[in-house]
Coordinates of C-alpha atoms and ligand atoms in Angstrom, one line a residue:
X1 CA 29.4 6.9 -17.1
X2 CA 26.1 8.8 -16.9
X3 CA 22.7 7.1 -16.6
X4 CA 21.7 8.0 -20.2
X5 CA 24.6 6.3 -21.9
X6 CA 24.3 3.3 -19.6
X7 CA 20.7 2.7 -20.5
X8 CA 21.6 3.2 -24.2
X9 CA 24.2 0.5 -24.1
X10 CA 21.9 -1.9 -22.4
X11 CA 18.8 -1.0 -24.3
X12 CA 16.7 -4.1 -24.5
X13 CA 16.1 -4.1 -28.3
X14 CA 19.8 -4.7 -28.9
X15 CA 19.6 -8.1 -27.1
X16 CA 19.9 -10.9 -29.6
X17 CA 17.5 -13.8 -29.5
X18 CA 19.5 -16.8 -28.3
X19 CA 17.6 -19.5 -30.2
X20 CA 19.7 -19.5 -33.3
X21 CA 23.2 -19.3 -31.9
X22 CA 23.1 -20.9 -28.5
X23 CA 20.8 -23.9 -28.8
X24 CA 22.5 -27.2 -29.5
X25 CA 21.3 -29.4 -32.3
X26 CA 18.5 -31.5 -31.0
X27 CA 20.4 -34.7 -31.4
X28 CA 22.9 -33.9 -28.6
X29 CA 20.3 -33.2 -25.9
X30 CA 20.2 -35.7 -23.2
X31 CA 17.5 -38.3 -24.0
X32 CA 17.1 -40.0 -20.6
X33 CA 16.5 -36.8 -18.7
X34 CA 14.8 -34.3 -21.0
X35 CA 13.9 -30.7 -20.3
X36 CA 10.2 -31.6 -20.2
X37 CA 10.8 -34.4 -17.6
X38 CA 12.9 -32.1 -15.4
X39 CA 10.1 -29.5 -15.5
X40 CA 7.4 -32.0 -14.6
X41 CA 9.5 -33.4 -11.7
X42 CA 10.3 -29.9 -10.5
X43 CA 6.6 -29.1 -10.2
X44 CA 6.0 -32.4 -8.4
X45 CA 8.7 -31.4 -5.9
X46 CA 7.0 -28.1 -5.1
X47 CA 8.5 -25.6 -7.6
X48 CA 6.0 -23.4 -9.3
X49 CA 7.9 -22.7 -12.5
X50 CA 11.0 -24.2 -14.1
X51 CA 12.8 -23.4 -17.4
X52 CA 16.2 -24.1 -18.9
X53 CA 18.5 -21.3 -19.8
X54 CA 21.4 -21.8 -22.1
X55 CA 24.9 -20.8 -20.8
X56 CA 26.2 -18.0 -22.9
X57 CA 27.4 -14.4 -22.9
X58 CA 24.0 -12.9 -22.1
X59 CA 24.3 -9.1 -22.6
X60 CA 22.7 -8.3 -19.2
X61 CA 25.5 -10.1 -17.4
X62 CA 27.9 -7.3 -18.4
X63 CA 25.9 -4.7 -16.4
X64 CA 27.1 -6.0 -13.1
X65 CA 30.6 -4.5 -13.3
X66 CA 29.3 -1.1 -14.1
X67 CA 26.8 -1.4 -11.3
X68 CA 29.6 -2.1 -8.9
X69 CA 31.8 0.7 -10.3
X70 CA 29.0 3.1 -9.6
X71 CA 29.1 2.1 -5.9
X72 CA 25.6 0.7 -6.0
X73 CA 26.6 -2.4 -4.0
X74 CA 27.4 -0.3 -0.9
X75 CA 29.1 -2.5 1.7
X76 CA 28.1 -5.8 0.1
X77 CA 31.8 -6.6 -0.5
X78 CA 31.0 -10.2 -1.3
X79 CA 29.5 -9.1 -4.6
X80 CA 32.8 -7.3 -5.5
X81 CA 34.9 -10.3 -4.6
X82 CA 32.9 -12.7 -6.8
X83 CA 32.4 -10.3 -9.8
X84 CA 34.5 -12.4 -12.2
X85 CA 32.4 -15.5 -11.4
X86 CA 29.1 -13.7 -11.6
X87 CA 30.0 -12.6 -15.2
X88 CA 29.3 -16.1 -16.5
X89 CA 28.3 -19.4 -14.9
X90 CA 31.1 -21.1 -16.8
X91 CA 33.5 -19.3 -14.5
X92 CA 31.8 -21.1 -11.6
X93 CA 31.6 -24.4 -13.3
X94 CA 33.6 -24.7 -16.5
X95 CA 31.6 -27.7 -17.7
X96 CA 28.2 -26.1 -17.3
X97 CA 26.0 -26.5 -20.4
X98 CA 22.6 -25.7 -19.0
X99 CA 21.1 -23.7 -16.2
X100 CA 17.9 -25.2 -14.7
X101 CA 16.1 -22.1 -13.4
X102 CA 13.5 -22.6 -10.7
X103 CA 10.8 -20.3 -9.3
X104 CA 8.9 -20.7 -6.0
X105 CA 5.9 -18.5 -5.1
X106 CA 6.2 -17.2 -1.6
X107 CA 3.2 -14.9 -1.6
X108 CA 0.6 -15.7 1.1
X109 CA -2.8 -14.2 1.7
X110 CA -1.9 -11.1 3.7
X111 CA -2.3 -7.3 2.9
X112 CA 0.5 -5.4 1.1
X113 CA 2.4 -2.9 3.2
X114 CA 0.9 -0.2 1.0
X115 CA -2.5 -1.2 2.3
X116 CA -1.5 -0.8 6.0
X117 CA -2.8 2.5 7.2
X118 CA -1.7 2.8 10.8
X119 CA 1.7 3.9 11.9
X120 CA 2.0 1.4 14.7
X121 CA 2.6 -1.7 12.5
X122 CA 6.1 -3.0 11.9
X123 CA 6.3 -3.6 8.1
X124 CA 8.3 -6.8 7.4
X125 CA 9.1 -7.9 3.9
X126 CA 7.0 -10.7 2.7
X127 CA 9.9 -13.0 1.8
X128 CA 11.1 -13.1 5.4
X129 CA 7.9 -14.0 7.2
X130 CA 8.1 -17.7 7.3
X131 CA 10.8 -20.4 7.1
X132 CA 14.2 -19.6 5.7
X133 CA 13.9 -20.1 1.9
X134 CA 17.5 -21.2 1.6
X135 CA 16.8 -24.4 3.6
X136 CA 13.3 -25.2 2.1
X137 CA 14.4 -24.7 -1.5
X138 CA 17.8 -26.3 -1.1
X139 CA 16.1 -29.5 0.0
X140 CA 13.8 -29.5 -3.0
X141 CA 16.7 -28.9 -5.4
X142 CA 18.7 -31.8 -3.8
X143 CA 15.6 -34.0 -4.4
X144 CA 15.5 -32.9 -8.0
X145 CA 19.2 -33.6 -8.5
X146 CA 18.9 -37.1 -6.9
X147 CA 16.1 -37.9 -9.3
X148 CA 18.1 -36.6 -12.3
X149 CA 21.1 -38.7 -11.3
X150 CA 19.0 -41.8 -11.1
X151 CA 17.8 -41.3 -14.6
X152 CA 20.6 -39.6 -16.5
X153 CA 22.4 -42.7 -17.7
X154 CA 25.7 -40.9 -17.4
X155 CA 27.6 -39.2 -14.6
X156 CA 27.2 -35.4 -14.7
X157 CA 28.4 -32.4 -12.8
X158 CA 25.9 -30.1 -11.1
X159 CA 25.7 -27.3 -8.6
X160 CA 22.6 -26.1 -6.9
X161 CA 22.2 -22.6 -5.6
X162 CA 19.4 -20.6 -4.0
X163 CA 20.8 -17.1 -3.4
X164 CA 23.9 -18.9 -2.2
X165 CA 26.2 -18.8 -5.3
X166 CA 28.0 -16.3 -7.5
X167 CA 25.2 -16.4 -10.1
X168 CA 23.1 -13.6 -11.4
X169 CA 19.9 -15.4 -10.8
X170 CA 17.5 -13.0 -12.5
X171 CA 19.4 -13.0 -15.8
X172 CA 19.3 -16.8 -16.1
X173 CA 15.7 -16.9 -15.0
X174 CA 14.8 -14.5 -17.7
X175 CA 16.7 -16.5 -20.3
X176 CA 14.9 -19.7 -19.1
X177 CA 11.6 -18.0 -19.8
X178 CA 10.5 -17.7 -16.1
X179 CA 9.8 -14.0 -16.5
X180 CA 11.3 -10.7 -17.5
X181 CA 13.4 -8.3 -15.4
X182 CA 11.1 -5.4 -14.7
X183 CA 12.0 -1.8 -14.2
X184 CA 12.0 -2.4 -10.5
X185 CA 14.8 -5.0 -11.3
X186 CA 12.6 -7.9 -10.1
X187 CA 11.8 -11.0 -12.1
X188 CA 8.2 -10.9 -13.1
X189 CA 6.3 -13.9 -14.4
X190 CA 3.2 -12.8 -16.5
X191 CA 1.0 -15.4 -14.8
X192 CA 2.3 -15.5 -11.3
X193 CA 3.7 -12.0 -10.6
X194 CA 7.0 -11.3 -8.9
X195 CA 6.7 -12.8 -5.4
X196 CA 9.0 -15.6 -6.5
X197 CA 12.2 -17.0 -5.0
X198 CA 14.7 -17.9 -7.7
X199 CA 17.1 -20.8 -7.5
X200 CA 19.1 -22.7 -10.1
X201 CA 21.0 -25.9 -10.9
X202 CA 24.1 -25.5 -13.1
X203 CA 24.5 -28.7 -14.9
X204 CA 26.9 -30.3 -17.4
X205 CA 24.0 -32.2 -19.2
X206 CA 22.9 -30.6 -22.4
X207 CA 19.2 -29.8 -21.9
X208 CA 17.0 -28.2 -24.5
X209 CA 16.8 -24.5 -23.6
X210 CA 13.6 -22.4 -23.4
X211 CA 13.1 -19.1 -25.1
X212 CA 13.7 -15.9 -23.0
X213 CA 10.7 -14.1 -21.6
X214 CA 9.7 -10.8 -23.2
X215 CA 9.6 -7.5 -21.4
X216 CA 6.0 -6.5 -20.5
X217 CA 6.6 -3.3 -18.5
X218 CA 5.2 -1.3 -21.4
X219 CA 5.1 2.4 -20.6
X220 CA 4.6 1.9 -16.8
X221 CA 6.9 3.6 -14.3
X222 CA 4.9 3.1 -11.1
X223 CA 7.7 1.4 -9.2
X224 CA 10.1 4.2 -9.9
X225 CA 7.6 6.8 -8.7
X226 CA 6.6 4.8 -5.6
X227 CA 10.1 4.0 -4.2
X228 CA 10.3 5.9 -0.9
X229 CA 14.0 6.7 -1.3
X230 CA 14.4 7.1 -5.1
X231 CA 16.6 4.0 -5.1
X232 CA 15.5 3.0 -8.6
X233 CA 17.7 5.7 -10.1
X234 CA 16.7 4.7 -13.6
X235 CA 14.7 1.9 -15.1
X236 CA 16.3 -1.5 -14.2
X237 CA 19.0 0.2 -12.0
X238 CA 18.8 0.0 -8.3
X239 CA 21.2 1.9 -6.0
X240 CA 21.4 -0.3 -3.0
X241 CA 22.8 2.4 -0.7
X242 CA 19.4 4.1 -0.9
X243 CA 17.2 1.0 -0.9
X244 CA 15.4 0.2 2.4
X245 CA 16.0 -3.4 1.9
X246 CA 19.8 -2.8 2.0
X247 CA 19.6 -0.2 4.8
X248 CA 17.5 -2.4 7.1
X249 CA 19.0 -5.8 6.3
X250 CA 22.5 -5.7 4.7
X251 CA 23.9 -2.6 6.3
X252 CA 25.7 -3.6 9.5
X253 CA 26.4 -0.2 11.0
X254 CA 24.4 2.9 11.6
X255 CA 21.5 3.8 9.2
X256 CA 22.6 7.2 7.7
X257 CA 20.4 10.0 9.2
X258 CA 19.5 11.2 5.8
X259 CA 17.4 8.0 5.2
X260 CA 15.9 7.4 8.6
X261 CA 12.7 9.3 8.1
X262 CA 12.1 7.4 4.8
X263 CA 12.4 4.1 6.7
X264 CA 8.9 5.0 8.1
X265 CA 7.5 1.7 9.4
X266 CA 9.8 -0.6 7.4
X267 CA 11.3 -2.7 10.2
X268 CA 12.8 -5.3 7.9
X269 CA 13.2 -5.1 4.1
X270 CA 10.8 -3.4 1.7
X271 CA 8.2 -4.5 -0.8
X272 CA 6.9 -1.2 -2.1
X273 CA 8.2 -1.4 -5.7
X274 CA 6.6 -4.8 -6.1
X275 CA 3.4 -4.0 -4.3
X276 CA 2.6 -1.1 -6.8
X277 CA 3.4 -3.3 -9.8
X278 CA 0.3 -4.0 -11.9
X279 CA 1.5 -7.5 -12.5
X280 CA 1.1 -8.2 -8.7
X281 CA -2.5 -7.0 -8.6
X282 CA -3.6 -10.6 -8.9
X283 CA -0.4 -12.3 -8.1
X284 CA -0.4 -16.0 -7.4
X285 CA -0.8 -17.1 -3.7
X286 CA 0.6 -20.1 -2.0
X287 CA -2.6 -21.3 -0.3
X288 CA -1.3 -24.5 1.3
X289 CA -2.5 -24.6 4.9
X290 CA 1.0 -25.6 6.0
X291 CA 2.8 -23.2 3.6
X292 CA 6.4 -22.6 4.9
X293 CA 5.9 -18.9 3.9
X294 CA 3.1 -18.2 6.3
X295 CA 4.2 -15.6 8.9
X296 CA 5.5 -16.7 12.2
X297 CA 3.2 -15.3 15.0
X298 CA 5.8 -12.7 16.0
X299 CA 6.1 -11.3 12.5
X300 CA 2.4 -11.3 11.5
X301 CA 1.8 -7.6 11.2
X302 CA 3.1 -6.9 14.8
X303 CA 2.8 -3.5 16.4
X304 CA 6.3 -1.9 16.7
X305 CA 5.8 -1.7 20.4
X306 CA 5.0 -5.4 20.8
X307 CA 8.1 -6.3 18.8
X308 CA 10.3 -4.1 20.8
X309 CA 8.9 -5.4 24.1
X310 CA 9.9 -9.0 23.3
X311 CA 13.0 -10.1 25.2
X312 CA 16.2 -10.8 23.4
X313 CA 15.6 -14.6 23.9
X314 CA 12.1 -14.3 22.5
X315 CA 13.3 -12.4 19.5
X316 CA 16.2 -14.9 18.9
X317 CA 13.6 -17.8 19.2
X318 CA 11.3 -16.1 16.6
X319 CA 14.2 -15.4 14.2
X320 CA 15.6 -19.0 14.4
X321 CA 15.1 -20.8 11.1
X322 CA 13.8 -17.8 9.3
X323 CA 15.5 -15.6 6.7
X324 CA 15.6 -12.8 9.2
X325 CA 18.5 -14.4 11.1
X326 CA 20.6 -12.4 8.6
X327 CA 20.0 -9.2 10.5
X328 CA 19.8 -10.7 14.0
X329 CA 18.4 -9.2 17.2
X330 CA 20.7 -6.2 17.3
X331 CA 20.0 -4.9 13.8
X332 CA 16.3 -5.7 14.2
X333 CA 16.2 -3.5 17.3
X334 CA 18.2 -0.8 15.4
X335 CA 15.5 -0.8 12.8
X336 CA 12.5 -0.8 15.2
X337 CA 14.0 2.2 16.9
X338 CA 14.3 4.1 13.6
X339 CA 10.7 3.1 12.8
X340 CA 9.6 4.5 16.2
X341 CA 11.3 7.8 15.6
X342 CA 10.3 8.1 11.9
X343 CA 6.6 7.3 12.5
X344 CA 6.3 9.0 15.9
X345 CA 4.2 6.1 17.1
X346 CA 3.6 6.9 20.8
X347 CA 3.4 3.3 22.0
X348 CA 6.6 2.4 20.4
X349 CA 8.4 5.5 21.8
X350 CA 7.2 4.6 25.3
X351 CA 8.4 1.0 24.8
X352 CA 11.9 2.3 23.8
X353 CA 12.1 4.1 27.1
X354 CA 10.9 1.1 29.2
X355 CA 12.6 -2.0 27.9
X356 CA 16.0 -2.9 29.3
X357 CA 17.2 -6.0 27.4
X358 CA 21.0 -6.5 26.9
X359 CA 20.8 -5.8 23.2
X360 CA 19.3 -2.4 23.9
X361 CA 22.6 -1.3 25.5
X362 CA 24.6 -2.2 22.4
X363 CA 26.0 1.1 21.1
X364 CA 24.5 0.6 17.7
X365 CA 21.0 0.2 19.2
X366 CA 21.4 2.8 21.8
X367 CA 22.4 5.4 19.2
X368 CA 19.2 4.8 17.2
X369 CA 17.1 4.8 20.3
X370 CA 18.6 8.2 21.3
X371 CA 17.8 9.5 17.8
X372 CA 14.2 8.4 17.9
X373 CA 13.6 9.8 21.4
X374 CA 15.4 13.0 20.5
X375 CA 13.1 13.4 17.5
X376 CA 10.0 12.9 19.6
X377 CA 11.1 15.5 22.0
X378 CA 12.0 18.0 19.3
Ligands
B12_401 C1 22.4 -8.1 -3.9 C2 21.0 -8.5 -3.8 C3 20.1 -7.5 -3.3 C4 20.5 -6.1 -3.1 C5 20.5 -5.4 -4.5 C6 19.3 -5.6 -5.3 C7 19.4 -5.3 -6.8 N1 18.3 -5.0 -7.4 O1 20.5 -5.3 -7.3 C8 19.4 -5.6 -2.1 C9 19.8 -5.8 -0.7 C10 19.0 -4.1 -2.3 C11 18.3 -6.6 -2.5 C12 16.9 -6.3 -2.3 C13 15.9 -7.2 -2.5 N2 16.1 -8.5 -2.9 CO1 17.8 -9.3 -3.4 N3 19.3 -10.1 -4.1 C14 20.5 -9.7 -4.3 C15 21.3 -10.8 -5.0 C16 22.2 -11.6 -3.9 C17 22.3 -10.3 -6.1 C18 21.5 -9.3 -7.1 C19 22.5 -8.6 -8.0 O2 23.4 -9.3 -8.5 N4 22.4 -7.3 -8.1 C20 23.2 -6.6 -9.0 C21 22.3 -6.1 -10.2 C22 23.3 -5.4 -11.2 O3 21.7 -7.2 -10.8 P1 20.2 -7.4 -10.9 O4 19.5 -6.7 -9.8 O5 19.9 -8.8 -11.1 O6 19.9 -6.5 -12.2 C23 19.9 -7.1 -13.5 C24 18.9 -6.3 -14.4 O7 18.3 -5.3 -13.7 C25 19.7 -6.1 -15.6 N5 19.8 -4.7 -16.0 C26 20.4 -3.8 -15.3 N6 20.3 -2.6 -16.0 C27 19.6 -2.8 -17.1 C28 19.2 -1.9 -18.0 C29 18.4 -2.4 -19.1 C30 18.0 -1.4 -20.1 C31 18.1 -3.7 -19.1 C32 17.3 -4.2 -20.1 C33 18.5 -4.6 -18.1 C34 19.3 -4.1 -17.1 O8 21.0 -6.5 -15.5 C35 21.2 -6.9 -14.2 C36 22.1 -8.1 -14.2 O9 23.4 -7.8 -14.6 C37 20.2 -11.7 -5.6 C38 20.5 -13.2 -5.7 C39 21.4 -13.5 -6.9 N7 22.5 -14.2 -6.7 O10 21.2 -13.0 -8.0 C40 19.0 -11.5 -4.6 C41 17.6 -11.4 -5.2 C42 17.7 -10.5 -6.5 N8 16.8 -10.7 -4.2 C43 15.6 -11.1 -4.1 C44 14.7 -10.4 -3.3 C45 13.4 -11.2 -3.0 C46 14.9 -9.2 -2.8 C47 13.8 -8.2 -2.1 C48 12.4 -8.4 -2.7 C49 13.9 -8.5 -0.6 C50 13.0 -7.5 0.2 N9 11.7 -7.5 0.1 O11 13.5 -6.6 0.9 C51 14.5 -6.8 -2.4 C52 14.0 -6.3 -3.8 C53 14.5 -5.0 -4.2 C54 14.7 -4.8 -5.7 N10 13.8 -4.0 -6.3 O12 15.5 -5.5 -6.3 C55 15.3 -12.2 -5.1 C56 14.5 -11.6 -6.3 C57 13.5 -12.5 -6.8 C58 12.8 -11.9 -8.0 N11 11.6 -12.3 -8.3 O13 13.3 -11.0 -8.7 C59 16.8 -12.7 -5.5 C60 16.9 -13.2 -6.9 C61 17.1 -13.8 -4.4 C62 16.4 -15.1 -4.7 N12 17.2 -16.2 -4.9 O14 15.2 -15.2 -4.8 N13 18.8 -7.7 -3.0
SF4_402 S1 12.7 -2.3 -2.1 FE1 11.8 -0.4 -1.4 S2 13.4 1.1 -1.2 FE2 14.2 -0.7 -2.4 S3 13.9 -0.1 -4.5 FE3 12.1 -1.2 -4.0 S4 10.7 0.4 -3.2 FE4 12.7 1.3 -3.3
SF4_403 S1 5.6 -1.3 -11.7 FE1 5.4 -1.0 -13.9 S2 7.5 -0.5 -14.6 FE2 7.7 -1.3 -12.5 S3 8.2 -3.4 -12.8 FE3 6.0 -3.3 -12.6 S4 5.2 -3.1 -14.7 FE4 7.4 -2.7 -14.8

């Protein structure tokens, strides 16, 4: 299917408003744990935004299969394996009646990568700087669930996920009113911006749902224009195989040569399509002095050369308990080598030649180092 017909089928105006057909009559909503109370408690536990989505055949859920068929998932085979469950939360939990969607701001007061002007800095995606969000947010959701169970008056079934379950989190967040899915495919909250982790509790309690958020991208196309690799192949459609986030985090093997130059200084993930978004010009910031999202010292705008010169043990120590364990030391070195070659940063290229840690001898790393050094000679 070509891009034009795909967009046509999924054109936003065709989405029906769920209020009339999915909401339950008020009388059957749980009275001991109401939606309002859940939202208040969520905020007390550290969530920044909470809404309730109805379960249902939301039209956006159907796009997932087409996205897979187009090959846009690349080597993320787990997405293929769980496609049936991702089509509807009732395939994950047949008794699900409500989805409690939760948003957590992870933005902290540091410049955007688009504001960094020197080549020598390793650009690391904002979400990965601090503690692993899976752990932090799972604890908060467990606390919310404990509280709900104490009050509910009846036993109920629930499952809590933070990027850990076969759930299309952005779709449910949109239907819970947390924000709209922007053309960059990110969930954007009109007051907070898009630096928000999503998580959700599927639950068998009938809770009064919220209204879905409205699209406010207007005529803007800044994200599509700014993407360094053209990965946003059309509005709302991201081809992972071109996305720097995929290439530097999810891809286990060699980074295809065609994309290495575009990696530039992006040593881990990419934030460009969110940084250029007007809704993030004044995005909300987590200002707590002990915010879990503040960068660890090793990842606070480090020069590429300094990162490369860390020993394997030091790197492992810095990665421990952060979301960056996903790529590990080997893939992080692979990425830094590509950054050195792509940016031509002298200090980083010298470091590539001098450091002799065990991970540098791994074939995957060595191949990228050779490429970088070859480029600098050529
Ligand atoms: C696989 C994955 C990736 C892949 C693919 C991303 C993608 N856009 O598909 C890669 C590795 C590239 C990636 C990158 C990132 N990710 Co990611 N990722 C996921 C994951 C696990 C699944 C997403 C998925 O199902 N993709 C498949 C596509 C089809 O779904 P979708 O992106 O949600 O797209 C929906 C809409 O775009 C809509 N749609 C599609 N076409 C059209 C057309 C029209 C006309 C309309 C109206 C709608 C529409 O329907 C789709 C749903 O079916 C989710 C967690 C989860 N379980 O949901 C996190 C998640 C989406 N990622 C997240 C983050 C933080 C990131 C990064 C910012 C990390 C980084 N800095 O490097 C980047 C952002 C890149 C980007 N622009 O999306 C957050 C996003 C939070 C937010 N505010 O949106 C999530 C929700 C994790 C979390 N729990 O917080 N990610
Ligand atoms: S994360 Fe970067 S590479 Fe991926 S779509 Fe956004 S701008 Fe493009
Ligand atoms: S940059 Fe513009 S088009 Fe892209 S998500 Fe933001 S508002 Fe929407």
